[in-house]
mmCIF file of C-alpha atoms in Angstrom:
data_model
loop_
_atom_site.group_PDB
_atom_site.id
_atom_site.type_symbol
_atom_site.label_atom_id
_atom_site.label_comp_id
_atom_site.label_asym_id
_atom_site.label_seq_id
_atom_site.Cartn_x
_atom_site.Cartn_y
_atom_site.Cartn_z
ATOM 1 C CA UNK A 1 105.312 92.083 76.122
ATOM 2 C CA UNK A 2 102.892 89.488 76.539
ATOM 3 C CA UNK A 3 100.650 88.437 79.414
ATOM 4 C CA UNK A 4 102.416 86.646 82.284
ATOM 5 C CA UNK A 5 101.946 84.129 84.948
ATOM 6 C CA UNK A 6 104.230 83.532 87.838
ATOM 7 C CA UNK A 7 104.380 79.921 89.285
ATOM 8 C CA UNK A 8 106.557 79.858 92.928
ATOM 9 C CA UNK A 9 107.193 76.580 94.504
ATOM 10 C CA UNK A 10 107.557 76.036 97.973
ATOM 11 C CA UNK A 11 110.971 76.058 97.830
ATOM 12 C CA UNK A 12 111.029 79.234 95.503
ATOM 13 C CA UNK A 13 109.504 81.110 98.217
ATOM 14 C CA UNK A 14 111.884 79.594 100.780
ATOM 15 C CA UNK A 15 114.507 80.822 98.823
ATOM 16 C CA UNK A 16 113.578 84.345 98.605
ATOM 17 C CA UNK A 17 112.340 84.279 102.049
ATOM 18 C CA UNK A 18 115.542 83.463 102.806
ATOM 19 C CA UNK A 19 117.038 86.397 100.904
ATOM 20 C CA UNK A 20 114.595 88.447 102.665
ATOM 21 C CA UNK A 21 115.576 87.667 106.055
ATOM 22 C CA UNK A 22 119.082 88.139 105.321
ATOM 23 C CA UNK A 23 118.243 91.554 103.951
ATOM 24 C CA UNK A 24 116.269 92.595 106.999
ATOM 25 C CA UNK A 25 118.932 91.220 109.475
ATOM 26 C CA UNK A 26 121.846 93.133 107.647
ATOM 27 C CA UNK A 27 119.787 96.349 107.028
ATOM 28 C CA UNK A 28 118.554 96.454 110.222
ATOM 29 C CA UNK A 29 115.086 96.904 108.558
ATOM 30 C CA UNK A 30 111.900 96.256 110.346
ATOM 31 C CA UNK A 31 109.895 94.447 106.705
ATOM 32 C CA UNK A 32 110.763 93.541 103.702
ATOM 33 C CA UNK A 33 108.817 92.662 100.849
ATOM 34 C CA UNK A 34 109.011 91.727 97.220
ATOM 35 C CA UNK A 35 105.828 93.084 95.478
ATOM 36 C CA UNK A 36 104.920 92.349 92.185
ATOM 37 C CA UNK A 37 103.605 95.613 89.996
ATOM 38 C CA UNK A 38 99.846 93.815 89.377
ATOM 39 C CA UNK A 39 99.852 94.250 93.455
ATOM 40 C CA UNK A 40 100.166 90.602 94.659
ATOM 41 C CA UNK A 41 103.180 90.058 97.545
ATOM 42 C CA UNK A 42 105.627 87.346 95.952
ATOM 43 C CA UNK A 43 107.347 86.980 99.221
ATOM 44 C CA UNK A 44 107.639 88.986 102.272
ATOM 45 C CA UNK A 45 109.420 88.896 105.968
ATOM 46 C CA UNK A 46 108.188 90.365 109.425
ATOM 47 C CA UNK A 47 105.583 92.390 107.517
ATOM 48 C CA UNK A 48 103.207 93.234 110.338
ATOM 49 C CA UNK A 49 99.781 90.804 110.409
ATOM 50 C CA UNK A 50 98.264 94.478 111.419
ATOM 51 C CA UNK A 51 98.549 95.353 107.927
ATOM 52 C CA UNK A 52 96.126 94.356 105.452
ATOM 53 C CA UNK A 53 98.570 92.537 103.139
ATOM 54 C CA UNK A 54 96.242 92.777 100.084
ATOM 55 C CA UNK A 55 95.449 96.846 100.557
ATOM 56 C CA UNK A 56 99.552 97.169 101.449
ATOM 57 C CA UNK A 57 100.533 95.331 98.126
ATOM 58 C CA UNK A 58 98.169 97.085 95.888
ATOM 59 C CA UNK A 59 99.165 100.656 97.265
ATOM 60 C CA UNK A 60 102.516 99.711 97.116
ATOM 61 C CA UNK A 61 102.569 98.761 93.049
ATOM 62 C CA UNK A 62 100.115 101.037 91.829
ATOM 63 C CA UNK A 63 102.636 104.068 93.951
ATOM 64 C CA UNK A 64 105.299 102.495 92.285
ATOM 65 C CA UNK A 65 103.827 102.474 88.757
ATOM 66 C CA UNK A 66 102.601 105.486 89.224
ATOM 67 C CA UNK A 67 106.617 106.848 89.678
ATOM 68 C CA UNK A 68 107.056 104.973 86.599
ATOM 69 C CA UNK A 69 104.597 106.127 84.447
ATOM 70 C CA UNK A 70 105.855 110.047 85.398
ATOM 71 C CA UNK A 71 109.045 109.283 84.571
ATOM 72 C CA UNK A 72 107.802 107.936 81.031
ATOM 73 C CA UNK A 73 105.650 111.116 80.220
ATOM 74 C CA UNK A 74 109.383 113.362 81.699
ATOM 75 C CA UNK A 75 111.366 111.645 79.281
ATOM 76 C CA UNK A 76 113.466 110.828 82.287
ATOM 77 C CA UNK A 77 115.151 106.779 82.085
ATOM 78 C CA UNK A 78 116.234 105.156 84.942
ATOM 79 C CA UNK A 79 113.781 105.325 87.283
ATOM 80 C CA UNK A 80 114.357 102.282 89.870
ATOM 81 C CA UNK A 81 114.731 103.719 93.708
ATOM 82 C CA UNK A 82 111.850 105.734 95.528
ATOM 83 C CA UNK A 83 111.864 106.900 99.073
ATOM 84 C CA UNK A 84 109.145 108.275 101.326
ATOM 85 C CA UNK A 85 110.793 109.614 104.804
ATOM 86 C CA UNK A 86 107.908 109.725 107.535
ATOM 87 C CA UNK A 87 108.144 110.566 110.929
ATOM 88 C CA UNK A 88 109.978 107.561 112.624
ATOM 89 C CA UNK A 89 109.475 104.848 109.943
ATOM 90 C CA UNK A 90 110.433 105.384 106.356
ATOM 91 C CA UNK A 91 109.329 103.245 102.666
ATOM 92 C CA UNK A 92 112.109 102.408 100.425
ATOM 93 C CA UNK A 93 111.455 100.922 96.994
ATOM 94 C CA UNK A 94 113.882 99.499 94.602
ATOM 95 C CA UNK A 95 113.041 97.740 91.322
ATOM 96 C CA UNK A 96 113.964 93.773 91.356
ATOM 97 C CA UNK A 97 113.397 92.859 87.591
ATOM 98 C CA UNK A 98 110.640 94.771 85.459
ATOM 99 C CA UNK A 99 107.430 94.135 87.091
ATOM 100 C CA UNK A 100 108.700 93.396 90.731
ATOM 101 C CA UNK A 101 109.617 95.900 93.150
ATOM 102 C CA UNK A 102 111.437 95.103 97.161
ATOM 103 C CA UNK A 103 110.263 97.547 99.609
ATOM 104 C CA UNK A 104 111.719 98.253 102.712
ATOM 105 C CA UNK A 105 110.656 99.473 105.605
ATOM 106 C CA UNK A 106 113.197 100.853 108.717
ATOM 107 C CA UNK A 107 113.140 103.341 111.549
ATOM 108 C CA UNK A 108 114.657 106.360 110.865
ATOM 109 C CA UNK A 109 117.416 105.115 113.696
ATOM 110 C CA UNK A 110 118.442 103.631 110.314
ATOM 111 C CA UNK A 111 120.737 104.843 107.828
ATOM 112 C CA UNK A 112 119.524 105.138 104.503
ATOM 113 C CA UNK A 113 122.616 104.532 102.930
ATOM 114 C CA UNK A 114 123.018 101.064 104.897
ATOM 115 C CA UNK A 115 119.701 99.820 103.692
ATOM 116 C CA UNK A 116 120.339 101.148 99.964
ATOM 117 C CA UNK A 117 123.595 99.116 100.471
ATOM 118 C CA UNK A 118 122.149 96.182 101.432
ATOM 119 C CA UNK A 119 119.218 96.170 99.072
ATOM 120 C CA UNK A 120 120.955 96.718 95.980
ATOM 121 C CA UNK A 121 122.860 93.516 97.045
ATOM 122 C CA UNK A 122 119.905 91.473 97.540
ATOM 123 C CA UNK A 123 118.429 92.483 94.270
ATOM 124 C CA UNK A 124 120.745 90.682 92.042
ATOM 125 C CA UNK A 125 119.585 87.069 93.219
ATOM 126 C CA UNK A 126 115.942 88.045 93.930
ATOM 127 C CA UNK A 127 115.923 89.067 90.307
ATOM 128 C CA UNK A 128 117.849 85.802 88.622
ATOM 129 C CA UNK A 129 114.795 83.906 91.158
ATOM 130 C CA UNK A 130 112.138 86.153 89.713
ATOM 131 C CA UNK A 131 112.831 85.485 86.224
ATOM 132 C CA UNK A 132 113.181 82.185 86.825
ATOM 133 C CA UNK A 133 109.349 81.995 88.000
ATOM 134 C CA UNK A 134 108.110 84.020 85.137
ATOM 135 C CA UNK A 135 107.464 82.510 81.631
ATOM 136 C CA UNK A 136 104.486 83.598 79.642
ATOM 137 C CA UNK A 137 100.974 83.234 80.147
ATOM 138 C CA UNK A 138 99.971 81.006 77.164
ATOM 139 C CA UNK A 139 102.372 78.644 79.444
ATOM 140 C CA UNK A 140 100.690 78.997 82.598
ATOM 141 C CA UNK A 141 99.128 75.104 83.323
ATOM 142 C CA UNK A 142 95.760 74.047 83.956
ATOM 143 C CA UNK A 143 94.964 74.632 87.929
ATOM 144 C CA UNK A 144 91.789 72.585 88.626
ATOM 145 C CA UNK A 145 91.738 75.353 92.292
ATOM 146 C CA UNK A 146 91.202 77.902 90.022
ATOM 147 C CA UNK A 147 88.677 75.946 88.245
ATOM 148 C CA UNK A 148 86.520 75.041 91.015
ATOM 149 C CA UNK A 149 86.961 78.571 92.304
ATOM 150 C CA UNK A 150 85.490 79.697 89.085
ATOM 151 C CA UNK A 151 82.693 77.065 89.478
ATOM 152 C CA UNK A 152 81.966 78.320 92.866
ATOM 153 C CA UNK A 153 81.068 81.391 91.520
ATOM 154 C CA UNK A 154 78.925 80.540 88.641
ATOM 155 C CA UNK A 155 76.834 78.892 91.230
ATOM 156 C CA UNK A 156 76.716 82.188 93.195
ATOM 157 C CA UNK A 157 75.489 84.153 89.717
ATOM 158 C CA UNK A 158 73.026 80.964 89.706
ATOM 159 C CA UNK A 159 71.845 81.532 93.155
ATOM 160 C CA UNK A 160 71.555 85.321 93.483
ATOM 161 C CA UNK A 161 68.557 86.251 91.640
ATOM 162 C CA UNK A 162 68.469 90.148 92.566
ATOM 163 C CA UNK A 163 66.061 90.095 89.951
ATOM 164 C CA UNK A 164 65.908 89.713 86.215
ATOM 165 C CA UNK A 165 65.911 92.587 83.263
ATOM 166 C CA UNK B 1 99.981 88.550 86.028
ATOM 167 C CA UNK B 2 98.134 85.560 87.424
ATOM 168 C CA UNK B 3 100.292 84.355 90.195
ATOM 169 C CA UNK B 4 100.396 80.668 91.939
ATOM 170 C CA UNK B 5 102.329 80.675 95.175
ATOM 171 C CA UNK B 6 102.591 76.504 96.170
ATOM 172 C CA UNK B 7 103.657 78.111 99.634
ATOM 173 C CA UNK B 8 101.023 80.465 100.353
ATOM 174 C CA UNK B 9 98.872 77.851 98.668
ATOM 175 C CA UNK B 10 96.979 80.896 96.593
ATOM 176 C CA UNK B 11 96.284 81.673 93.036
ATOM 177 C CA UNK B 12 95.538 85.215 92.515
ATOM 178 C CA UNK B 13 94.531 86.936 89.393
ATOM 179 C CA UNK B 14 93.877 90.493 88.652
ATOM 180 C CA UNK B 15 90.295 91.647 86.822
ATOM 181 C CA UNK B 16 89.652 95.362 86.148
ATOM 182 C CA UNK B 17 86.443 97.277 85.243
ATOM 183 C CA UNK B 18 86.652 99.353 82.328
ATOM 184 C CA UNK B 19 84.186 101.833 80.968
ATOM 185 C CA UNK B 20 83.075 105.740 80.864
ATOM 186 C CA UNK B 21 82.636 107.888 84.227
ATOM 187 C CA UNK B 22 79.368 107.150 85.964
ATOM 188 C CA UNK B 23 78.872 103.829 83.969
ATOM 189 C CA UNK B 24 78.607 101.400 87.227
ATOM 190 C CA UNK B 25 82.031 100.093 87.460
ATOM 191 C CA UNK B 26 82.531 101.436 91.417
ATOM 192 C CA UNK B 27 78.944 99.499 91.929
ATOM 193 C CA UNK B 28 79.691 96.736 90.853
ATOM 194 C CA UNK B 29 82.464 95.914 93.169
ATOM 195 C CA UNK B 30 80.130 97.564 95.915
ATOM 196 C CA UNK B 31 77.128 95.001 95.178
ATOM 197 C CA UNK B 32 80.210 92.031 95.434
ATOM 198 C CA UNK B 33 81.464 93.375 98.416
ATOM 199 C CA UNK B 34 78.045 93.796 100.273
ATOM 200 C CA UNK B 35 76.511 90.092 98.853
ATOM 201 C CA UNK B 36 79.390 88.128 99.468
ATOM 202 C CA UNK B 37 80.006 86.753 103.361
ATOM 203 C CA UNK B 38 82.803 88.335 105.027
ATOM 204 C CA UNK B 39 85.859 85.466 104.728
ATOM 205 C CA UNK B 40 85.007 86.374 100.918
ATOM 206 C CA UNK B 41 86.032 89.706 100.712
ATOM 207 C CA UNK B 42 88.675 92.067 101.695
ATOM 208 C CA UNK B 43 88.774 95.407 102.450
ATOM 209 C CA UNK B 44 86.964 97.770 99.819
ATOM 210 C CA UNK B 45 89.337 100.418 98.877
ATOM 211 C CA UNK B 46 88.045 103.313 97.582
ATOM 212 C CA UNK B 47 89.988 106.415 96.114
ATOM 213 C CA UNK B 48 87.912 108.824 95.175
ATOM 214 C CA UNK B 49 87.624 112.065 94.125
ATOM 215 C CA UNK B 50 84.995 115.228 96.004
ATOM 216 C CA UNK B 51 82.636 114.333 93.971
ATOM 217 C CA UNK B 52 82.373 110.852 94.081
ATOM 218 C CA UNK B 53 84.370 109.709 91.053
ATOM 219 C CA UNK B 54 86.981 107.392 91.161
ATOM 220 C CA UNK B 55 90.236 108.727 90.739
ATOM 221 C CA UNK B 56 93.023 106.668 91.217
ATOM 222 C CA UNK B 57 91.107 103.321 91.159
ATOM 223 C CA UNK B 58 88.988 101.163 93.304
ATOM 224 C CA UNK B 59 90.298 97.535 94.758
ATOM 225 C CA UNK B 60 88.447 94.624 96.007
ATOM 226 C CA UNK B 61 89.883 91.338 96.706
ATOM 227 C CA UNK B 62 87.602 88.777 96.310
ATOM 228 C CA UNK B 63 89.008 85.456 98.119
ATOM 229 C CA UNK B 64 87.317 81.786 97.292
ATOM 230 C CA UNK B 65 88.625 79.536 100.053
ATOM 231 C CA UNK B 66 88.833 75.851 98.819
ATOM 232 C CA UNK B 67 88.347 72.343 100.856
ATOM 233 C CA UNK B 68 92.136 71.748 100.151
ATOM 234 C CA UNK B 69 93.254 74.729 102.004
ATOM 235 C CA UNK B 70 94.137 76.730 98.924
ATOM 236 C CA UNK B 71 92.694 80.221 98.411
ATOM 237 C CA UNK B 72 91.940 81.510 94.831
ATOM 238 C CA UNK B 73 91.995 85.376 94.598
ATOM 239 C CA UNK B 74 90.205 87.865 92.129
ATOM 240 C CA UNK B 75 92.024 90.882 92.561
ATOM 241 C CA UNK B 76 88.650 93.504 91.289
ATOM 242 C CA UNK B 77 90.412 96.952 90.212
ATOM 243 C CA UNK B 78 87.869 99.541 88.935
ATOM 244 C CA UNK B 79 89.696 102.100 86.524
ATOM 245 C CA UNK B 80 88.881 106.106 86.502
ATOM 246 C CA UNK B 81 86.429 106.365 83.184
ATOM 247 C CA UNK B 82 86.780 110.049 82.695
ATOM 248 C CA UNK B 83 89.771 110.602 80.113
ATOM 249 C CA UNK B 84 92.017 113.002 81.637
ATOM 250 C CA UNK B 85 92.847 110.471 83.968
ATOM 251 C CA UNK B 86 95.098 108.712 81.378
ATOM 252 C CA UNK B 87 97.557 107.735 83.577
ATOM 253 C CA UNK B 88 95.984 106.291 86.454
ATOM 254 C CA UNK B 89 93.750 103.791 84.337
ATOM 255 C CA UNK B 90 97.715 102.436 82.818
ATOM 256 C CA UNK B 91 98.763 101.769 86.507
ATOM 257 C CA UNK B 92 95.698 99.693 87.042
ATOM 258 C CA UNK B 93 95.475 97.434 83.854
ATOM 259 C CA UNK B 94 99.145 96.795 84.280
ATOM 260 C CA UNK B 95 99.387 93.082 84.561
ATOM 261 C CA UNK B 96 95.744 92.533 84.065
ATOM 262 C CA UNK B 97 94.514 89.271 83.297
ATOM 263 C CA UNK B 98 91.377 90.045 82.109
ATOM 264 C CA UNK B 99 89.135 92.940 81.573
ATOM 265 C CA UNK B 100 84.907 93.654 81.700
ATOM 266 C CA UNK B 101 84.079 96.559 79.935
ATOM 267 C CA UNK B 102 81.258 98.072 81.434
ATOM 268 C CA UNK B 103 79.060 100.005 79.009
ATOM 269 C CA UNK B 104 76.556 102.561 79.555
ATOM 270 C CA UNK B 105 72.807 101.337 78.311
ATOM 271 C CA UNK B 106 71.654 104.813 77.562
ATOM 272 C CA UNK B 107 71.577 106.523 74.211
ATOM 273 C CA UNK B 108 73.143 109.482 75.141
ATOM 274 C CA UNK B 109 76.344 108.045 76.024
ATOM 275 C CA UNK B 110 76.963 105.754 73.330
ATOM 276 C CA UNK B 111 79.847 108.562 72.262
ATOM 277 C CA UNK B 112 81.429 108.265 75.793
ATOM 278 C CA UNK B 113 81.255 104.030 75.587
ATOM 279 C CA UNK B 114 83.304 104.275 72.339
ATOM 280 C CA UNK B 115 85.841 106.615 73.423
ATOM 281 C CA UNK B 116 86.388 104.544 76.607
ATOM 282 C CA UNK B 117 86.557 101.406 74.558
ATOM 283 C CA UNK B 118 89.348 103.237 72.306
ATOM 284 C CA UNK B 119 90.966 104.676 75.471
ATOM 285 C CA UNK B 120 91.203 100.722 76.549
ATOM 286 C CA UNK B 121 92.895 99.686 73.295
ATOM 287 C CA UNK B 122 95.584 101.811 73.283
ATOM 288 C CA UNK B 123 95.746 101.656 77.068
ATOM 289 C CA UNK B 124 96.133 98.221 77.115
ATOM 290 C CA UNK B 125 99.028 98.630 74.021
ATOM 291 C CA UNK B 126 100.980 100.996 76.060
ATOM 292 C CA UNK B 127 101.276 98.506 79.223
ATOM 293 C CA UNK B 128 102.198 95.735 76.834
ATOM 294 C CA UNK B 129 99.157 93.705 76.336
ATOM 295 C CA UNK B 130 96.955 93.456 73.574
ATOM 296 C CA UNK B 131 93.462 94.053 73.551
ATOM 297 C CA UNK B 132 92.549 91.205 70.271
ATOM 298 C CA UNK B 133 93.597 88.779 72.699
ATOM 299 C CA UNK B 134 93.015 89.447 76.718
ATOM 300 C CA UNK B 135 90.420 87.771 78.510
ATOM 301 C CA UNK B 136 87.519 90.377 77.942
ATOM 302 C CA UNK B 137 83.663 90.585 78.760
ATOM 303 C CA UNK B 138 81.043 93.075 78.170
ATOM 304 C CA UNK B 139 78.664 94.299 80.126
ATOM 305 C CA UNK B 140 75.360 96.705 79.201
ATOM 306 C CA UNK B 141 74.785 98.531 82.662
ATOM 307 C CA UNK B 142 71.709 100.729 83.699
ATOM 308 C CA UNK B 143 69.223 98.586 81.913
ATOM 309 C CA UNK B 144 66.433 99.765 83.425
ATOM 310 C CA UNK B 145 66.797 103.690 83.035
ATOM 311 C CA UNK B 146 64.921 105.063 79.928
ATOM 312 C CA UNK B 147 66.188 105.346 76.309
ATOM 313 C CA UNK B 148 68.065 102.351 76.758
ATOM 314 C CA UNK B 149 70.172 101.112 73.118
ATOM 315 C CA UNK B 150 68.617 98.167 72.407
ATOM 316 C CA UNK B 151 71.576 95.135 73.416
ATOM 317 C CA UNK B 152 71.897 94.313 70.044
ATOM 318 C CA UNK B 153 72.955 97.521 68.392
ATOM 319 C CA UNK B 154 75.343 97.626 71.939
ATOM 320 C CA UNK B 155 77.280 94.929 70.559
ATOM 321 C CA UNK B 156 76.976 96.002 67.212
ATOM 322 C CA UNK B 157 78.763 98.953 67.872
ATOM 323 C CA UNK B 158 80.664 98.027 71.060
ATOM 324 C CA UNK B 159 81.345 94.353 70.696
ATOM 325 C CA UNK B 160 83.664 94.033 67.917
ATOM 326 C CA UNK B 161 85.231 90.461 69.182
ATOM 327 C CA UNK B 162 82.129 89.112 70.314
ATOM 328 C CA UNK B 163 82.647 88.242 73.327
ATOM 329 C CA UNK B 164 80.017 87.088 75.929
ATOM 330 C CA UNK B 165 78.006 90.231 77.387
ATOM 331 C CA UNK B 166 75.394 90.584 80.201
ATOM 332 C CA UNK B 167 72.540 93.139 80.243
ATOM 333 C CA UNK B 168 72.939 94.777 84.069
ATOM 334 C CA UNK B 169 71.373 96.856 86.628
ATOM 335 C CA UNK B 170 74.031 96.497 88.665
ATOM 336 C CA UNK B 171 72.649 98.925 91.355
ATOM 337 C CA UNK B 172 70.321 96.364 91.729
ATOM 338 C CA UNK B 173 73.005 93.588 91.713
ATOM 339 C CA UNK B 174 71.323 92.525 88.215
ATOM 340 C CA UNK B 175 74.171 90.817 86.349
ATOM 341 C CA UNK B 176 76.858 91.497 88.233
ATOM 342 C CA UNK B 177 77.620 88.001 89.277
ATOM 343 C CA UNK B 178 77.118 86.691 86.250
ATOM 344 C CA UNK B 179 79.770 88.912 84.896
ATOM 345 C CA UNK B 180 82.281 88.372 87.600
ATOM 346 C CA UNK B 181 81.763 84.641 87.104
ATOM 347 C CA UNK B 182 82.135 84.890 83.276
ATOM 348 C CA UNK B 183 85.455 86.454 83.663
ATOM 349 C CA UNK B 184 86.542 84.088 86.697
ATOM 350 C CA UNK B 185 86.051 81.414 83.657
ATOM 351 C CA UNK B 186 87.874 83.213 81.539
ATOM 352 C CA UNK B 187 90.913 84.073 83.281
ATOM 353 C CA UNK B 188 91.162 80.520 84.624
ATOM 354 C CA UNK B 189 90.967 78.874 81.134
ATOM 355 C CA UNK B 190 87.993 77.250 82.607
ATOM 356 C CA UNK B 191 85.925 78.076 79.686
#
């Protein structure tokens, strides 16, 4: 499996935001969000701006991966749905395509079984417009942002002289 | 995975520290965080163990916010060095696009920088990527403690591909941004 890069236009996001919000509305979820496993939020709806997005994706992956990786070392296939009940609000996570996951999160007013429903028909066309954003990294183009972002920062290493060896 | 959302107008990419326990990978991210302003940086997450080792991993978004509105991210993982911690170092290089292996300087742990750097091979097979090819830079840490390895017999021993490497004291903040910003070039195919 080689290195990949995911490119989302504006109306790529759209479209799963759409999806999303659908989702939430017929799940009666409070967030949704569609997480890739290197921890960076593809698309998301009503997640709360309380949350540290960046801390919420990471966490979210790496306790995804981790589910992953046990059910490697068990022997144990199949591996796509985890749940984590909590005292009003509950986490579910179901795997989109191979390294994106959709979490949910809904009061526990909520039935599981409705959001399961619901999610497992969302995840069908959030994974045909996942894999359609994916190709492989040797393809990714030239982004002159990234570039000057990667300028900016040699001229931080130029200008913070903590002291030579 | 590097990721370019047009919507969000962001580009993020993911970097991880590699190297034995104790090497400097943790400080590292610490000097970033504390050196760079505030809208730079995210929230340092640490999760460590009682005695101050990193167990699961450690995450620092670094954010470079551009005159065109667009934000470029380096997502900074640190992966556990000691070895029993196998499967928490996989969860963190998963989707890596590039990796600095952080070596220890001193003579006494040259055994514990080569069984981390053959812990990152086959770590790096068994999520799928391949460590001949991903973006990679070295880094000699604690280069100011005694009974140092001379940098040369470092990369002898360490530096098969020959990539670029940095002589650190990164408790000091010696070489750390020059290492961040030689993988930022990698990973953006800027050099």
């Amino acid at each position: 499996m080689p290195a990949k890069y995911v490119e989302l236009k504006t109306a790529d996001v759209e479209l799963m935001e759409a999806e999303l919000r659908t989702l939430c509305a017929r799940a009666g979820a409070e967030a949704v969000v569609l997480v890739d496993l290197s921890g960076v939020i593809l698309a998301s709806h009503r997640v709360s701006d309380k949350i540290d997005h960046l801390l919420f994706a990471a966490l979210l992956s790496s306790n995804f991966a981790a589910t992953e990786e046990l059910s490697r070392r068990l022997g144990v296939t199949g591996f796509r749905i985890m749940y984590h009940e909590g005292k009003r609000q509950n986490l579910y996570f179901d795997k989109v395509a191979d390294d994106t996951i959709l979490v949910v999160l809904f009061r526990d007013s909520n039935a599981l079984g409705r959001v399961r429903l619901f999610t497992e028909k969302s995840i069908a066309e959030l994974a045909k417009m996942v894999t359609a954003a994916t190709r492989p990294a040797a393809e990714a183009p030239i982004l002159p942002q990234a570039h000057a972002a990667a300028a900016y920062l040699a001229q931080m290493a130029t200008s913070i002289q903590p002291g030579k060896l | 995975m590097a990721v370019h959302n047009a919507a969000t107008r962001e580009i993020v990419y993911k970097v991880a520290y590699h190297g034995p326990g104790m090497c400097g990978k943790t400080t590292n991210l610490r000097f970033i965080y504390n050196t760079l302003p505030g809208r730079q940086v995210g929230n340092f997450l640490v999760l460590d163990t009682a005695v101050e080792r990193t167990l699961y991993y450690d995450f620092l978004p670094v954010v470079i916010p551009l005159d065109d509105d667009y934000k470029v991210r380096f997502h900074l993982y640190t992966v556990p060095g000691q070895a029993y911690y196998d499967a928490s170092r996989k969860l963190v290089l998963r989707g890596v696009d590039g990796v600095v292996f952080v070596a220890d300087s001193r003579g006494d742990r040259m055994a514990e920088n080569e069984e981390s750097l053959a812990m990152l091979k086959r770590d790096l097979t068994d999520v799928g990527l391949d460590y001949a090819t991903v973006p990679l830079i070295m880094q000699y840490n604690k280069r100011d403690l005694a009974n140092v390895i001379p940098a040369d017999l470092l990369t002898e021993k360490l530096n098969e591909r020959g990539v670029r490497s940095f002589g650190a004291v990164a408790r000091d903040g010696v070489g750390v941004f020059e290492t961040l910003s030689a993988i930022a070039d990698l990973v953006t195919g800027r050099n």
